[in-house]
Coordinates of C-alpha atoms and ligand atoms in Angstrom, one line a residue:
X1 CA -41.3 20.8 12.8
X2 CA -40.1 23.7 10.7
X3 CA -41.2 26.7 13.6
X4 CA -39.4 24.1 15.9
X5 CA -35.8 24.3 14.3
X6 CA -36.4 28.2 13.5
X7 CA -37.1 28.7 16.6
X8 CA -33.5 26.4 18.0
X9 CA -31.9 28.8 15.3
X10 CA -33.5 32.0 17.2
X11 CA -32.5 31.0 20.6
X12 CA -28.6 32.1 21.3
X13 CA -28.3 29.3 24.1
X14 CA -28.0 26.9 21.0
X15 CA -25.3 29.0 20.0
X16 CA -21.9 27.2 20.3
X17 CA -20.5 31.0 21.2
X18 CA -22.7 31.8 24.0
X19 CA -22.2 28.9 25.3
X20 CA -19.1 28.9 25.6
X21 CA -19.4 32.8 27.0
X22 CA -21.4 32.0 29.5
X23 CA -19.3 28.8 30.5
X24 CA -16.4 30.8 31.0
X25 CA -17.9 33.3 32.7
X26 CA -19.5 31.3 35.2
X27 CA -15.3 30.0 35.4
X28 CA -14.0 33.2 36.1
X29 CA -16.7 34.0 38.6
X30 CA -16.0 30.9 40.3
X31 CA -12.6 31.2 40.4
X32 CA -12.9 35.0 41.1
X33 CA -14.8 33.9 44.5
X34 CA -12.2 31.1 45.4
X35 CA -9.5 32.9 44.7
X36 CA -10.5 36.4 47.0
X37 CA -11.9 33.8 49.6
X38 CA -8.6 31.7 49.6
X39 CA -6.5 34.4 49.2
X40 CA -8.3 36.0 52.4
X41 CA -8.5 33.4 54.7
X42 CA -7.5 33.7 58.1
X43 CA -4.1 32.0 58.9
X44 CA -4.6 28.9 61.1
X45 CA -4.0 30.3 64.7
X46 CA -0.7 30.4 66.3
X47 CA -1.3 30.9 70.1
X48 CA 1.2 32.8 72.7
X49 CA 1.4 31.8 76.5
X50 CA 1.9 33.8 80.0
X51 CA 2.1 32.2 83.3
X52 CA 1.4 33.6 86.5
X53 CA 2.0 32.4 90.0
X54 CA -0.3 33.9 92.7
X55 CA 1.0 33.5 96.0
X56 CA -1.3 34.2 98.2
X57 CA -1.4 34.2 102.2
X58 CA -3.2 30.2 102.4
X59 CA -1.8 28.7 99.0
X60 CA -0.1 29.6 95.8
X61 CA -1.7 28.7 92.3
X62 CA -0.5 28.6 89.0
X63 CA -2.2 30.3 86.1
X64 CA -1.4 29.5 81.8
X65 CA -3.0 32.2 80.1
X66 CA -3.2 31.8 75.7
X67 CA -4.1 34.2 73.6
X68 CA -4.3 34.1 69.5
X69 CA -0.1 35.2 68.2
X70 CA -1.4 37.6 65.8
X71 CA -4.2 39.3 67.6
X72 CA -2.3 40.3 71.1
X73 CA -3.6 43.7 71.2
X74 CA -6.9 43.4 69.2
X75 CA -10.0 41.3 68.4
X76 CA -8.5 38.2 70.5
X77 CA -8.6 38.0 74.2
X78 CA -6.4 36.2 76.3
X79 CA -7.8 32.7 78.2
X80 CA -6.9 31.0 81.1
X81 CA -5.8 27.5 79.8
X82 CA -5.4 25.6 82.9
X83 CA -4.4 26.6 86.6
X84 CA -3.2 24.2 89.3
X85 CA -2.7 24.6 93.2
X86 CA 0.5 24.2 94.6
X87 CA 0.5 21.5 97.4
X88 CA 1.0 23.0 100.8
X89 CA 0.4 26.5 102.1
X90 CA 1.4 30.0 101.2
X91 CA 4.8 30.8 100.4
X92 CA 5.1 33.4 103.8
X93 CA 4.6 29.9 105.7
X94 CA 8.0 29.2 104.7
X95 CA 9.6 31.5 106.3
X96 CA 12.0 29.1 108.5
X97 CA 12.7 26.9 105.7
X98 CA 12.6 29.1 102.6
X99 CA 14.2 26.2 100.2
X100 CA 10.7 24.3 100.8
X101 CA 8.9 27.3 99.4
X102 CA 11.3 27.0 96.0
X103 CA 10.5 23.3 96.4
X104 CA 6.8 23.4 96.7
X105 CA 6.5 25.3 93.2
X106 CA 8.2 22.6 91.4
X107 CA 4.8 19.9 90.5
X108 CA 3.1 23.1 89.5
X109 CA 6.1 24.0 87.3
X110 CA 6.4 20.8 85.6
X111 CA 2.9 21.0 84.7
X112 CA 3.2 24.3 83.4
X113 CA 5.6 22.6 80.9
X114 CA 3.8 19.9 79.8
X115 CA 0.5 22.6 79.0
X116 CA 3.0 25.2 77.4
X117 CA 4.0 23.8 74.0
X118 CA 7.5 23.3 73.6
X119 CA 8.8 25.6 71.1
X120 CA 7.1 28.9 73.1
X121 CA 8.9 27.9 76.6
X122 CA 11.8 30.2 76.5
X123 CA 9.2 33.4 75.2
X124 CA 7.1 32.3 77.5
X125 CA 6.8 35.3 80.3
X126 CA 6.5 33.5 83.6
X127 CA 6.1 36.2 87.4
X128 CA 5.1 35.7 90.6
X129 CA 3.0 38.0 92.7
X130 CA 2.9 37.3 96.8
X131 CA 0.0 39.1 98.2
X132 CA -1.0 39.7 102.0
X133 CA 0.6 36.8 103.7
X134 CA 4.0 38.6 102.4
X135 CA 3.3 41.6 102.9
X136 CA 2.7 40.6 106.7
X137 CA 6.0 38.3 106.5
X138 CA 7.5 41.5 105.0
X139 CA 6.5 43.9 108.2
X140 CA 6.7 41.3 110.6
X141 CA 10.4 40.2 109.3
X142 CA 12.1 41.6 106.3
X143 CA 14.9 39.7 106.6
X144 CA 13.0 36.0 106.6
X145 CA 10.7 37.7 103.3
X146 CA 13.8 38.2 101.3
X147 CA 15.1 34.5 102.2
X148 CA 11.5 33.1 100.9
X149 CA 11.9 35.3 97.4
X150 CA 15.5 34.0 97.2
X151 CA 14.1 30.6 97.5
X152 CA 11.4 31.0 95.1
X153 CA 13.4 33.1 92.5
X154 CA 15.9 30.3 92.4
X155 CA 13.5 27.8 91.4
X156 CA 11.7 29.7 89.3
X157 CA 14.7 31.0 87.3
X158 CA 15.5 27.0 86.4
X159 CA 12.6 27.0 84.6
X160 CA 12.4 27.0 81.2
X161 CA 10.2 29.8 80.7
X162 CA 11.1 33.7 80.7
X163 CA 11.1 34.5 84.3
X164 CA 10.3 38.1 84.7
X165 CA 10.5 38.6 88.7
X166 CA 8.8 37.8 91.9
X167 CA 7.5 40.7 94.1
X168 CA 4.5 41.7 96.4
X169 CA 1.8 43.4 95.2
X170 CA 0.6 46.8 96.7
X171 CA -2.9 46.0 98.0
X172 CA -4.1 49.1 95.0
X173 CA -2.4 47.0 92.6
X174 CA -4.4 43.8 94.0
X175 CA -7.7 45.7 93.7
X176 CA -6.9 46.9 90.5
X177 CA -6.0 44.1 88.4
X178 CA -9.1 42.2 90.1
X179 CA -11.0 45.2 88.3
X180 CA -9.2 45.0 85.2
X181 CA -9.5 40.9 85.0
X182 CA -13.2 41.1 85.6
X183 CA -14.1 44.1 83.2
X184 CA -11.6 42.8 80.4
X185 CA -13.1 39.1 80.5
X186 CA -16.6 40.8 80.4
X187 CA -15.7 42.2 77.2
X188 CA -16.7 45.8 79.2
X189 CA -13.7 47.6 78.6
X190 CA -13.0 47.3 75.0
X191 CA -16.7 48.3 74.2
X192 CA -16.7 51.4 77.0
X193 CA -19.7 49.7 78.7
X194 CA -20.4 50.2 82.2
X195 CA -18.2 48.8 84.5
X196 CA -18.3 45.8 86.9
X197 CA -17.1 46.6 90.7
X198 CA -14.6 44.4 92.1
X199 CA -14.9 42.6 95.2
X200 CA -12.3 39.9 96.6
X201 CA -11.9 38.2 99.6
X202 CA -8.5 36.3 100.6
X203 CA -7.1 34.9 103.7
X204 CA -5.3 37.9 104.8
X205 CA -6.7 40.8 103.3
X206 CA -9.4 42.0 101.3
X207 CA -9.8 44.4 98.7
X208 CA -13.0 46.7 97.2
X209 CA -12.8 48.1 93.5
X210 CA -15.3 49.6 91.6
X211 CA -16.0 53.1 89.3
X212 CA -18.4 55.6 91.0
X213 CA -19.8 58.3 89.1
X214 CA -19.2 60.3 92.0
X215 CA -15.1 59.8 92.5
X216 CA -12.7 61.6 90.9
X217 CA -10.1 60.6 93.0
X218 CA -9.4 64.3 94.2
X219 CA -10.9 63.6 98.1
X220 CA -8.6 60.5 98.6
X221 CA -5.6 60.0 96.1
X222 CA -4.5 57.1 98.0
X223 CA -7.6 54.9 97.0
X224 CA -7.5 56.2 93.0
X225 CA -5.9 54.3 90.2
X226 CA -6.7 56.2 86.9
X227 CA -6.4 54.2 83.5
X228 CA -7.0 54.8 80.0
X229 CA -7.9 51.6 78.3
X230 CA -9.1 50.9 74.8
X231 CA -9.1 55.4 74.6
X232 CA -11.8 55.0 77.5
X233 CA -10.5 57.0 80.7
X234 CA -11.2 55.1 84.5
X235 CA -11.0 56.5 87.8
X236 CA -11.1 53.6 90.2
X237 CA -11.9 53.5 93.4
X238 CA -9.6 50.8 95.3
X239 CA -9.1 49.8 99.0
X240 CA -7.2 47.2 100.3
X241 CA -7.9 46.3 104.0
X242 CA -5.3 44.4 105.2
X243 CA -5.8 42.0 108.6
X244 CA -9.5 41.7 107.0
X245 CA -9.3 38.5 105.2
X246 CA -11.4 35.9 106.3
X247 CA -8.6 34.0 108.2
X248 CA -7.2 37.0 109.6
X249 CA -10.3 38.4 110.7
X250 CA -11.5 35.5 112.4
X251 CA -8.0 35.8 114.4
X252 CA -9.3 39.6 115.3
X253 CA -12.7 38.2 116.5
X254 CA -10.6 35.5 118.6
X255 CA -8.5 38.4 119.7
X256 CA -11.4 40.2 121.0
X257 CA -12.8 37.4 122.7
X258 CA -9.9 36.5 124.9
X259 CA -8.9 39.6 126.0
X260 CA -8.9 38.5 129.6
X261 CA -7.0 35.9 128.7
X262 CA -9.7 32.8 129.7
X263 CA -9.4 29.5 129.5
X264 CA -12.8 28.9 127.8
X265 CA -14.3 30.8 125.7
X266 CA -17.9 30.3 124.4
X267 CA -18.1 31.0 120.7
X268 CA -21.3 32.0 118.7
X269 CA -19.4 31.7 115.5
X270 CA -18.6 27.7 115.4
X271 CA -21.5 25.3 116.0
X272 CA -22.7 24.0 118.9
X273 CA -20.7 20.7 120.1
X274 CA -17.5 21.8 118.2
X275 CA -14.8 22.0 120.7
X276 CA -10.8 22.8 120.3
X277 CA -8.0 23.6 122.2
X278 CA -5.9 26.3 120.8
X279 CA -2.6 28.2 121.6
X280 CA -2.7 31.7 122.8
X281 CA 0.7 31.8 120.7
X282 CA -0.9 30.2 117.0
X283 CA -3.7 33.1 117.2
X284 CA -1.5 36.0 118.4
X285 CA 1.1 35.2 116.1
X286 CA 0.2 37.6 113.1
X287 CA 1.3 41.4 113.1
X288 CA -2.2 41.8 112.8
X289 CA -3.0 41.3 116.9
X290 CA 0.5 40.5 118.0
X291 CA 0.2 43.9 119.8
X292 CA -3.0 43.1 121.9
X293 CA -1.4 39.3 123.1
X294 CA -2.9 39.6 126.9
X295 CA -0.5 39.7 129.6
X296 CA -0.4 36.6 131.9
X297 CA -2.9 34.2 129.7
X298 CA -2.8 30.4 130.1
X299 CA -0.6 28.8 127.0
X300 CA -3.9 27.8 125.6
X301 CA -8.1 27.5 125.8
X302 CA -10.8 26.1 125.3
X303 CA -13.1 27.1 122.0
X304 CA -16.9 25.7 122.1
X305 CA -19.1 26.5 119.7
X306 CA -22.5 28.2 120.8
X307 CA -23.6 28.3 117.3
X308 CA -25.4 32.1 117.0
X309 CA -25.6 33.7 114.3
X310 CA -26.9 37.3 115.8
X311 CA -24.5 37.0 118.3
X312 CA -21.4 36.0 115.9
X313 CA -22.7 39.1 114.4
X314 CA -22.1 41.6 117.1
X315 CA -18.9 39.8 117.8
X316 CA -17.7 40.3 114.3
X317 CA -18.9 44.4 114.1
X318 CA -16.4 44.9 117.1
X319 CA -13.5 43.9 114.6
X320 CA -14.9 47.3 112.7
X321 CA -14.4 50.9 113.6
X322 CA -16.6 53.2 113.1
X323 CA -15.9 56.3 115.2
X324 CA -13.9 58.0 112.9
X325 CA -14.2 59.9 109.4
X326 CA -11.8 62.6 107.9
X327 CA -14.1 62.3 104.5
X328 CA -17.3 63.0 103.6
X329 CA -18.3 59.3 103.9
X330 CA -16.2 56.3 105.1
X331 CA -16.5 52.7 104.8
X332 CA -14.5 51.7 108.2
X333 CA -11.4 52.0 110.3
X334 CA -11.9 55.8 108.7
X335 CA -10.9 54.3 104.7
X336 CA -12.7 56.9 102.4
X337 CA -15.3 55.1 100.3
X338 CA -17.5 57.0 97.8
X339 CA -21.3 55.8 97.4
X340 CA -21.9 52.3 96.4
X341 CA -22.5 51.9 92.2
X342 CA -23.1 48.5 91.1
X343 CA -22.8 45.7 89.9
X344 CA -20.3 44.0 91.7
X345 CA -18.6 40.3 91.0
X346 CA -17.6 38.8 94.2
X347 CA -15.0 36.4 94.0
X348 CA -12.3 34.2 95.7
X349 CA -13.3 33.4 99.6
X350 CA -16.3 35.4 99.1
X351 CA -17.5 32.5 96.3
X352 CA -15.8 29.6 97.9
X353 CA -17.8 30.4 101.6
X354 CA -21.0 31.5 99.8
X355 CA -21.4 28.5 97.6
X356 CA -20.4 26.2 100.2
X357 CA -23.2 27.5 102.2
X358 CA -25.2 27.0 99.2
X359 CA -25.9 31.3 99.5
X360 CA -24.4 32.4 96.0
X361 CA -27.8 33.5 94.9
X362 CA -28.0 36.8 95.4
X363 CA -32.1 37.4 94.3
X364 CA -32.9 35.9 97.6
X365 CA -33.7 38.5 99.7
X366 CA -31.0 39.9 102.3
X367 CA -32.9 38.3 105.3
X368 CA -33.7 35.5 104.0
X369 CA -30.1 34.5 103.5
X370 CA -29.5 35.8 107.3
X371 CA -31.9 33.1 108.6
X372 CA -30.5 30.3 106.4
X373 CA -27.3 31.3 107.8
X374 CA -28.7 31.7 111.7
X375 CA -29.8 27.9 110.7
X376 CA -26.9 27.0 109.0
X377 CA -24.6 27.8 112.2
X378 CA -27.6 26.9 114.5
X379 CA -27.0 23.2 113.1
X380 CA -24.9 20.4 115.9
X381 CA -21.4 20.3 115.0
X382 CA -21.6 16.7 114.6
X383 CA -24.5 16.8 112.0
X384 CA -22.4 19.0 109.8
X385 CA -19.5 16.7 110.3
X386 CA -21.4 13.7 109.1
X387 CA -23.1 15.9 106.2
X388 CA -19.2 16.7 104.9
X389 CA -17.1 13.8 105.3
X390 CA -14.6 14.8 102.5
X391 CA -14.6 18.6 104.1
X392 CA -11.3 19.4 106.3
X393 CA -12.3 19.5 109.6
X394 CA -10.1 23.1 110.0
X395 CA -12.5 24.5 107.3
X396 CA -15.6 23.1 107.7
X397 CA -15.5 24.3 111.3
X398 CA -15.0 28.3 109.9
X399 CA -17.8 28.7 107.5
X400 CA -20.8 29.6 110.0
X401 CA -17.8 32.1 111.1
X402 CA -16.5 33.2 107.7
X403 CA -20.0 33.5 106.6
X404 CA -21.0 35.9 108.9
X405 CA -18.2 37.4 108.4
X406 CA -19.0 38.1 104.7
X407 CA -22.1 39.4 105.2
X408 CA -20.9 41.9 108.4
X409 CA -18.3 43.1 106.1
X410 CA -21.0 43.4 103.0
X411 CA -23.6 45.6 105.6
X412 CA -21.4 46.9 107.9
X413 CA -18.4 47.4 106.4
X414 CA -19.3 48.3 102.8
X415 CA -22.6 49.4 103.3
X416 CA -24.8 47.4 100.9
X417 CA -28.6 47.6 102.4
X418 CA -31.0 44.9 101.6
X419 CA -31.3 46.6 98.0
X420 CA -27.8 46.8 96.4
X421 CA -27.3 43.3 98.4
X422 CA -28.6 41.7 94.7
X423 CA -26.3 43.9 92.7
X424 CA -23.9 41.2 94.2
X425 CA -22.4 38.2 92.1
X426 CA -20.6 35.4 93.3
X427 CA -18.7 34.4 90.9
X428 CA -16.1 31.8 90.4
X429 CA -15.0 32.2 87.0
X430 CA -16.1 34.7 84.2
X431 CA -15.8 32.2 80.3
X432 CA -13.8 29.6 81.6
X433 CA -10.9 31.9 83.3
X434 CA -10.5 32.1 87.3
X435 CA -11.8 35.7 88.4
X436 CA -8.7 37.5 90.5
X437 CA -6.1 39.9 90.2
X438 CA -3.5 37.6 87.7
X439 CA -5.0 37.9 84.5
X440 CA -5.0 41.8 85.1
X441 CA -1.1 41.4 86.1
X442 CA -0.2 39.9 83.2
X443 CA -2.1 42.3 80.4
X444 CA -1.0 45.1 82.3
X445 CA 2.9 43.6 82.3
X446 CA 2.8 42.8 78.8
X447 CA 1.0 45.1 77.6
X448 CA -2.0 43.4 76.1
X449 CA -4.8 46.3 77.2
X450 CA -3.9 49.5 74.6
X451 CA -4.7 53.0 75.8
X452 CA -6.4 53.7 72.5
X453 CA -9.0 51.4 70.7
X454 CA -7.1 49.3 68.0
X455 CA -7.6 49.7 64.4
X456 CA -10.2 46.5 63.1
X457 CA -10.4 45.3 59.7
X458 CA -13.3 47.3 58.0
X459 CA -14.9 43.8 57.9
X460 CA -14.8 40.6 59.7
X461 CA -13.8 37.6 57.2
X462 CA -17.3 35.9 57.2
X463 CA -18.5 39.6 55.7
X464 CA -15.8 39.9 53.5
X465 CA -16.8 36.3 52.1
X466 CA -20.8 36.9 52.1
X467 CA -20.0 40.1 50.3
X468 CA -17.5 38.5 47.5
X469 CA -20.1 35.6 46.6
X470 CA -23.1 38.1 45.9
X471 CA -21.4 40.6 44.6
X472 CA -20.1 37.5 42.0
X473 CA -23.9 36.2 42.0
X474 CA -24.9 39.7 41.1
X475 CA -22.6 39.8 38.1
X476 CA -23.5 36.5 36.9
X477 CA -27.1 38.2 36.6
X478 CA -26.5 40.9 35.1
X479 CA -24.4 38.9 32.8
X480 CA -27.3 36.8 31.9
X481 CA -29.5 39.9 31.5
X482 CA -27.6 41.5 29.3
X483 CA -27.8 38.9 27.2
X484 CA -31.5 39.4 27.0
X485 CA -31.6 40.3 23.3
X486 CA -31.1 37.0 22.1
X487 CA -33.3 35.0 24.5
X488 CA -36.1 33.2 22.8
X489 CA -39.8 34.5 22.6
X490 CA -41.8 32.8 25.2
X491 CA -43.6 30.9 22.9
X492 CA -46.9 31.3 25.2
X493 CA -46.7 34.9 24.1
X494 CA -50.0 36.2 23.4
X495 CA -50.5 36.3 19.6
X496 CA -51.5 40.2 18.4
X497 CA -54.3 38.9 15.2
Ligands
CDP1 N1 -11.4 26.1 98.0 C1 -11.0 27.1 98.7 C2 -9.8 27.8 98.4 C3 -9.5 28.9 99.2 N2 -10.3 29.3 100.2 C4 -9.9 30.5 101.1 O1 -9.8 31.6 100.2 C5 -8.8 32.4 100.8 C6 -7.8 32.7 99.8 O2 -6.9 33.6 100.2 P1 -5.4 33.9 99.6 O3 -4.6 32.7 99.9 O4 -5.6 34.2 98.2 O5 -4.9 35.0 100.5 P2 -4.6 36.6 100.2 O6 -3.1 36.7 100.1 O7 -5.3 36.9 99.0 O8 -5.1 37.3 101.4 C7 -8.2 31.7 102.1 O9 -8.9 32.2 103.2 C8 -8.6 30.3 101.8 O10 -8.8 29.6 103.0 C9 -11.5 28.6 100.5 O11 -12.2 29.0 101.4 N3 -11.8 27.5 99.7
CA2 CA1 -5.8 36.2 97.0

């Protein structure tokens, strides 16, 4: 009993005083930790918006981008929050009743307000961007481009969001910003890792974007965009190809085939049993071939589908020239194009055809795609119909064209070989946001892509936190140690006789 209550008089934790030291310690410590934790928090997230319309030569969509208010120009990046798809075509359809093209905007527009909170509408910058279909509408007749930008800026302007302008794009600025829009949403710029090549396919032109070890942009200056971004220095390679997107394209195939001006022509490209009757007038009616209408043909003829896919093949090449090169290596119609460097994202028409064809894996071999293609457009016209009931009939009649196409283009054209073919992505989207040229637009616009790499907080605030609480668990044990002098004697301890 006695060596009990000696011992509860040795042992300082019995001690009202330490007690209460060590109580209070383990207080401040506590509150130390909360304090520095609260103190540090991030703020809850304020979000800014940017909206950009793509008009493009088939249809115009709209695009919300959001990005974290505080972090424009560092750690946060900038998300596509919802798109929609302007009933109707492209804006350069318009170009006899421009007011419609204003008109058509306006569901899209009202959307946009509903997704855009209420309080960031009038900051809110809002542009348009017409692509190829303009830029034909533009050469073909300046006068009826002007009246469809009137139109569009009008109703535009009467939104309430902070319109900043419509205009075409140069086809290097719609390479470019495809580039930028893939590389930035891969997280590859910011971290200087190798780029992604752009590749994107629209109606009425198509464009080819990627970084090759081997361009400096000094044997063609008209195909180099040079960027610094994030104090990494680019020099892209860009082409656009204007007439060569896939709607276009199949116009110059159509072109080539009724050069005699027939009434029938036999077409490997559609599948057998498809039949149409089509103006000489609706195909030649694009500055693209408007020069090589033949003389003295019928108002219109007859299309059948022969379903052949080597054929469709050669027929496609033909819309390709090859005979000339001023460079040391061309891709065609005598465009400079330095050697291939992968990877590549292929997007827009390239996606939508490929993964309709159920051909957006790229691992198959080359070939192998080729015969499911040769089988695909080998298949009766009447099968497919009944396979795709919800599919327009204008579309679902193209792809055994537009896929061949893609793949001519690919080879021929671009000069992938069975090899690179698998450095290839489709893609769709890249984390949720549509890949294309608008998300690259808008960071360029407002600045959202710095030339140097940003300052970042030495430590993220889950670090900072981890680091406060052991740090704070560290000095309660020390604490505790230091107060080893008065701890008890184990009484276990070995007794020395
Ligand atoms: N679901 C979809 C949407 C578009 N597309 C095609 O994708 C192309 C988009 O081109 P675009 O309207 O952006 O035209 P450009 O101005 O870029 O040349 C058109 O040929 C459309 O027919 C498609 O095949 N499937
Ligand atoms: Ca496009």
């Amino acid at each position: 009993m006695s060596a009990q209550r000696e011992m509860k008089e040795k042992n300082p934790w019995h001690m009202p005083v330490t007690i209460i030291i060590t109580v209070i310690g383990v207080i401040a410590i506590v509150a130390l930790v909360t304090v520095a934790v609260l103190q540090n928090r991030p703020l809850p997230q304020k979000y800014k918006y940017g909206i950009v319309l793509d008009a493009g030569s088939s249809h115009t969509a709209l695009y919300i981008y959001e990005w974290p208010a505080e972090k424009d120009n560092n750690t946060g990046r900038a998300e596509q929050k919802h798109s929609c798809k302007v009933k109707g075509p492209g804006i350069s359809s318009y170009a006899s009743a421009p007011l419609k093209a204003g008109e058509s905007l306006r569901a899209c527009m009202q959307e946009a307000e509903q997704w855009v909170p209420e309080r960031r509408h009038r900051e809110t910058p809002l542009y348009l961007g017409a692509t190829a279909g303009m830029r034909l509408l533009n050469m073909e007749n300046s006068t009826a481009s002007d009246g469809v930008f009137r139109a569009v800026e009008g109703a535009l302007q009467k939104a309430p969001f902070s319109f900043q302008g419509a205009r075409i794009l140069s086809g290097q600025e719609e390479g470019a910003f495809g580039w930028v829009t893939v590389n930035y949403l891969d997280d590859r710029l910011k971290q200087g890792l190798e780029t992604t090549g752009a590749l994107d396919l629209g109606g009425a032109s198509t464009q080819i974007s990627f970084i090759s070890d081997k361009f400096d942009g000094s044997e063609s200056q008209s195909n180099s965009v040079a960027f610094r971004l994030y104090g990494n220095d680019y020099n892209l390679y860009t082409h656009s190809f204007l007439c060569y997107g896939k709607d276009q394209a199949l116009r110059l195939t159509l072109a080539h085939q009724t050069q005699s001006g027939p009434n029938l022509i036999s077409d490997p490209c559609f599948n057998p049993g498809y039949s149409s009757t089509k103006n000489y007038s609706a195909i030649y009616d694009s500055p693209c071939v408007s020069n090589r209408k033949p003389q003295g043909a019928p108002l219109s003829f007859i299309q059948e589908g022969k379903g052949n896919f080597l054929q469709c093949q050669e027929v496609v090449k033909n819309v390709f020239n090859f005979t000339h090169c001023k460079y040391s290596q061309c891709s065609f119609n005598g465009v400079f194009q330095p050697l291939l460097q992968g990877p590549f994202g292929a997007f827009s028409a390239y996606y939508f055809v490929m993964n309709f064809l159920n051909l957006t894996d790229t691992t198959i071999p080359l070939e192998t795609v080729k015969q499911k293609l040769a089988s695909y457009c080998a298949t009766p016209w009447s099968q497919i119909m009944q396979q795709h009931p919800d599919v327009k009939v204008k579309y679902l009649a193209e792809y055994c064209f537009s896929g061949t196409y893609i793949l001519t283009l690919l080879t021929e054209g671009y000069n992938f070989t069975s090899e690179s073919y698998s450095d290839i992505k489709f893609i769709k989207k890249i984390k949720g946001s549509d890949a294309g040229w608008t998300l690259g637009y808008m960071l360029n616009l407002t600045n959202m892509i710095p030339a140097e790499a940003p300052d970042s907080p030495p430590l993220p605030h889950a670090g900072y936190v981890s680091i406060v609480t052991i740090m704070a668990i560290l000095l309660l044990i020390l604490f505790i140690i230091s107060l080893r002098p008065l701890w008890p004697r184990c009484s276990k301890q070995p007794q020395i006789v």
